[in-house]
């Protein structure tokens, strides 16, 4: 998605060789028109797939997942993130490491929001090692729902997450793939 590449070049900063700061577009702010374009692009890429719900992880995945759900005309579910949680029998819970915060958090989805009749499209902002994605996929699996596909705004392809999910057989569509952040420079694939 060329417009997204341009905006990343204009607005992102390289924190180090593994981390990109993209606050204005993904992690701390939202451009509504660009976000709607991302949602439409995901809807186009997964056209023809049976999708009953879009699912994401709070908080940065929500705007683009909302745009995708709106375009597809289906509801959106977002996993909550908590540091600790007393046992909750009404929820699926998966503990995942947080790439940016260096802590573990629990991903939580209420059981009544997913059913074996669902075919869910998983949308997220950034994939690095894929821990958050694997956690959410485990929750979807426990619910009996199917995974229609995985859409990622920004895949850092020099980290293992996207490749690992494809090797597991998932269809992963990334709007932008970054192959390196070495030397303070953003290199697209
Ligand atoms: P993963 O679980 O794939 O290792 O990391 C995914 C999550 O960590 C993303 O949802 C995103 O919020 C955060 N993340 C991973 N890499 C980056 C990065 O380079 N920049 C920012 N801002 N967030 C990142």
Tab-separated table of C-alpha atoms and ligand atoms in Angstrom:
chain	number	residue	atom	x	y	z
A	1	UNK	CA	0.000	0.000	0.000
A	2	UNK	CA	2.045	2.919	-1.351
A	3	UNK	CA	0.241	5.710	0.498
A	4	UNK	CA	0.943	3.917	3.768
A	5	UNK	CA	4.621	3.544	2.888
A	6	UNK	CA	4.818	7.281	2.195
A	7	UNK	CA	3.177	8.150	5.491
A	8	UNK	CA	5.488	5.768	7.373
A	9	UNK	CA	8.519	7.432	5.786
A	10	UNK	CA	7.167	10.861	6.758
A	11	UNK	CA	5.945	10.100	10.269
A	12	UNK	CA	7.723	7.075	11.748
A	13	UNK	CA	10.921	7.147	13.738
A	14	UNK	CA	13.321	4.260	14.156
A	15	UNK	CA	13.786	3.628	17.878
A	16	UNK	CA	16.415	0.949	17.331
A	17	UNK	CA	17.100	-1.839	14.807
A	18	UNK	CA	14.077	-3.767	16.095
A	19	UNK	CA	11.451	-1.134	16.906
A	20	UNK	CA	9.639	1.509	14.880
A	21	UNK	CA	7.709	4.321	16.541
A	22	UNK	CA	4.524	5.089	14.639
A	23	UNK	CA	2.454	7.026	17.136
A	24	UNK	CA	0.607	9.354	14.752
A	25	UNK	CA	-0.835	6.528	12.633
A	26	UNK	CA	-1.094	3.424	14.790
A	27	UNK	CA	-0.185	3.622	18.456
A	28	UNK	CA	-1.232	7.009	19.763
A	29	UNK	CA	-3.266	8.688	17.050
A	30	UNK	CA	-5.508	7.823	14.136
A	31	UNK	CA	-5.896	9.258	10.639
A	32	UNK	CA	-9.529	8.342	9.970
A	33	UNK	CA	-9.371	8.524	6.161
A	34	UNK	CA	-6.159	6.522	5.907
A	35	UNK	CA	-7.493	4.009	8.434
A	36	UNK	CA	-10.656	3.557	6.347
A	37	UNK	CA	-8.441	2.949	3.284
A	38	UNK	CA	-6.592	0.257	5.235
A	39	UNK	CA	-9.875	-1.360	6.210
A	40	UNK	CA	-11.076	-1.340	2.606
A	41	UNK	CA	-7.777	-2.835	1.466
A	42	UNK	CA	-8.103	-5.701	3.967
A	43	UNK	CA	-11.698	-6.265	2.859
A	44	UNK	CA	-10.476	-6.391	-0.773
A	45	UNK	CA	-7.644	-8.808	0.013
A	46	UNK	CA	-9.954	-11.202	1.847
A	47	UNK	CA	-12.805	-10.827	-0.637
A	48	UNK	CA	-14.780	-14.036	-1.057
A	49	UNK	CA	-13.824	-15.351	2.370
A	50	UNK	CA	-16.646	-16.222	4.731
A	51	UNK	CA	-16.239	-13.758	7.621
A	52	UNK	CA	-18.732	-13.429	10.483
A	53	UNK	CA	-16.600	-11.232	12.754
A	54	UNK	CA	-13.415	-9.214	12.799
A	55	UNK	CA	-11.222	-9.719	15.858
A	56	UNK	CA	-8.257	-7.748	17.172
A	57	UNK	CA	-6.331	-6.919	20.338
A	58	UNK	CA	-6.759	-3.653	22.240
A	59	UNK	CA	-5.759	-0.979	21.825
A	60	UNK	CA	-3.785	-0.235	18.673
A	61	UNK	CA	-5.533	-2.834	16.526
A	62	UNK	CA	-8.993	-1.401	17.128
A	63	UNK	CA	-9.211	1.471	14.599
A	64	UNK	CA	-8.112	-0.529	11.572
A	65	UNK	CA	-10.095	-3.570	12.685
A	66	UNK	CA	-13.143	-1.317	13.031
A	67	UNK	CA	-12.576	0.040	9.512
A	68	UNK	CA	-12.351	-3.518	8.189
A	69	UNK	CA	-15.458	-4.654	10.060
A	70	UNK	CA	-17.408	-1.625	8.841
A	71	UNK	CA	-16.424	-2.332	5.237
A	72	UNK	CA	-17.342	-6.021	5.558
A	73	UNK	CA	-20.555	-5.250	7.453
A	74	UNK	CA	-19.745	-7.544	10.374
A	75	UNK	CA	-19.240	-6.976	14.133
A	76	UNK	CA	-15.889	-6.331	15.755
A	77	UNK	CA	-14.549	-8.087	18.846
A	78	UNK	CA	-11.395	-6.945	20.590
A	79	UNK	CA	-9.437	-8.936	23.133
A	80	UNK	CA	-8.811	-7.029	26.346
A	81	UNK	CA	-5.298	-6.897	27.753
A	82	UNK	CA	-4.735	-7.182	31.479
A	83	UNK	CA	-1.615	-7.670	33.551
A	84	UNK	CA	-3.281	-9.982	36.032
A	85	UNK	CA	-6.739	-11.437	36.287
A	86	UNK	CA	-8.572	-13.416	38.909
A	87	UNK	CA	-9.927	-16.682	37.438
A	88	UNK	CA	-12.814	-15.860	35.102
A	89	UNK	CA	-14.793	-18.883	33.969
A	90	UNK	CA	-16.698	-16.799	31.447
A	91	UNK	CA	-13.628	-15.797	29.475
A	92	UNK	CA	-10.863	-17.334	27.371
A	93	UNK	CA	-7.492	-16.180	28.693
A	94	UNK	CA	-4.032	-16.532	27.130
A	95	UNK	CA	-0.859	-15.130	28.634
A	96	UNK	CA	1.489	-13.503	26.118
A	97	UNK	CA	4.739	-11.547	26.345
A	98	UNK	CA	4.420	-7.904	25.294
A	99	UNK	CA	7.017	-7.000	22.656
A	100	UNK	CA	7.224	-3.312	23.510
A	101	UNK	CA	6.541	-3.324	27.243
A	102	UNK	CA	8.766	-6.254	28.257
A	103	UNK	CA	6.064	-7.723	30.514
A	104	UNK	CA	3.515	-10.479	30.168
A	105	UNK	CA	-0.144	-9.624	29.769
A	106	UNK	CA	-3.267	-11.714	29.572
A	107	UNK	CA	-5.414	-11.573	26.450
A	108	UNK	CA	-9.039	-11.993	27.431
A	109	UNK	CA	-12.138	-12.644	25.327
A	110	UNK	CA	-15.557	-13.306	26.840
A	111	UNK	CA	-16.835	-16.710	25.812
A	112	UNK	CA	-20.166	-15.401	24.609
A	113	UNK	CA	-18.456	-13.254	21.939
A	114	UNK	CA	-17.104	-16.206	19.929
A	115	UNK	CA	-18.871	-19.385	18.875
A	116	UNK	CA	-18.078	-22.448	16.747
A	117	UNK	CA	-20.340	-20.891	14.079
A	118	UNK	CA	-17.931	-17.959	13.674
A	119	UNK	CA	-15.337	-17.482	10.967
A	120	UNK	CA	-13.144	-14.646	12.147
A	121	UNK	CA	-10.783	-12.318	10.349
A	122	UNK	CA	-7.947	-11.337	12.674
A	123	UNK	CA	-6.619	-7.817	12.096
A	124	UNK	CA	-3.692	-6.262	13.983
A	125	UNK	CA	-1.432	-3.233	13.792
A	126	UNK	CA	2.099	-4.627	13.859
A	127	UNK	CA	3.598	-8.092	13.933
A	128	UNK	CA	7.037	-8.719	15.389
A	129	UNK	CA	7.615	-12.143	16.963
A	130	UNK	CA	3.971	-13.107	16.663
A	131	UNK	CA	3.321	-13.743	20.360
A	132	UNK	CA	0.166	-11.629	20.532
A	133	UNK	CA	-1.158	-13.250	17.357
A	134	UNK	CA	-0.454	-16.785	18.585
A	135	UNK	CA	-2.215	-16.007	21.866
A	136	UNK	CA	-5.300	-14.742	20.103
A	137	UNK	CA	-5.278	-17.683	17.681
A	138	UNK	CA	-5.269	-20.061	20.680
A	139	UNK	CA	-8.343	-18.284	22.028
A	140	UNK	CA	-10.102	-18.557	18.664
A	141	UNK	CA	-9.188	-22.253	18.543
A	142	UNK	CA	-10.581	-22.848	22.047
A	143	UNK	CA	-13.867	-21.216	21.036
A	144	UNK	CA	-14.240	-23.573	18.078
A	145	UNK	CA	-14.420	-20.645	15.627
A	146	UNK	CA	-12.530	-20.762	12.329
A	147	UNK	CA	-9.854	-18.322	11.222
A	148	UNK	CA	-10.717	-16.773	7.843
A	149	UNK	CA	-7.355	-15.006	7.616
A	150	UNK	CA	-4.937	-12.632	9.283
A	151	UNK	CA	-4.415	-9.015	8.207
A	152	UNK	CA	-1.493	-6.987	9.555
A	153	UNK	CA	-0.888	-3.305	8.863
A	154	UNK	CA	2.865	-3.469	9.308
A	155	UNK	CA	4.891	-6.668	9.226
A	156	UNK	CA	8.499	-6.448	10.313
A	157	UNK	CA	9.596	-9.312	8.118
A	158	UNK	CA	13.061	-9.482	9.684
A	159	UNK	CA	11.313	-10.775	12.807
A	160	UNK	CA	9.766	-14.224	12.832
A	161	UNK	CA	6.033	-13.665	13.472
A	162	UNK	CA	4.547	-13.410	9.967
A	163	UNK	CA	6.617	-16.253	8.555
A	164	UNK	CA	5.756	-18.511	11.503
A	165	UNK	CA	2.022	-17.923	11.035
A	166	UNK	CA	2.248	-18.653	7.301
A	167	UNK	CA	4.111	-21.872	8.093
A	168	UNK	CA	1.220	-22.836	10.372
A	169	UNK	CA	-1.025	-22.558	7.307
A	170	UNK	CA	-2.700	-19.206	7.938
A	171	UNK	CA	-3.234	-16.731	5.130
A	172	UNK	CA	-1.398	-13.607	6.317
A	173	UNK	CA	-1.821	-10.364	4.376
A	174	UNK	CA	0.385	-7.423	5.350
A	175	UNK	CA	-0.253	-3.941	3.975
A	176	UNK	CA	3.409	-3.020	4.361
A	177	UNK	CA	6.457	-5.210	4.969
A	178	UNK	CA	9.627	-3.771	6.447
A	179	UNK	CA	12.715	-5.891	5.888
A	180	UNK	CA	15.153	-3.821	7.958
A	181	UNK	CA	15.486	-0.915	10.371
A	182	UNK	CA	19.292	-1.125	10.442
A	183	UNK	CA	21.292	2.104	10.331
A	184	UNK	CA	18.269	4.159	11.370
A	185	UNK	CA	16.750	3.509	7.961
A	186	UNK	CA	13.364	2.030	7.036
A	187	UNK	CA	13.732	-0.497	4.234
A	188	UNK	CA	10.560	-1.856	2.610
A	189	UNK	CA	10.407	-5.228	0.893
B	1	LIG	P1	4.536	-9.526	18.732
B	1	LIG	O1	3.622	-10.158	19.725
B	1	LIG	O2	4.236	-9.913	17.303
B	1	LIG	O3	5.993	-9.760	19.060
B	1	LIG	O4	4.316	-7.951	18.855
B	1	LIG	C1	3.095	-7.440	18.461
B	1	LIG	C2	2.637	-6.240	19.224
B	1	LIG	O5	3.715	-5.512	19.820
B	1	LIG	C3	1.960	-5.285	18.256
B	1	LIG	O6	0.559	-5.404	18.401
B	1	LIG	C4	2.449	-3.923	18.635
B	1	LIG	O7	1.504	-3.262	19.432
B	1	LIG	C5	3.716	-4.166	19.417
B	1	LIG	N1	4.913	-3.944	18.566
B	1	LIG	C6	5.752	-4.876	18.059
B	1	LIG	N2	6.755	-4.309	17.389
B	1	LIG	C7	6.543	-2.972	17.447
B	1	LIG	C8	7.245	-1.836	16.919
B	1	LIG	O8	8.279	-1.906	16.231
B	1	LIG	N3	6.698	-0.618	17.179
B	1	LIG	C9	5.565	-0.458	17.914
B	1	LIG	N4	5.121	0.779	18.099
B	1	LIG	N5	4.870	-1.504	18.432
B	1	LIG	C10	5.365	-2.746	18.196
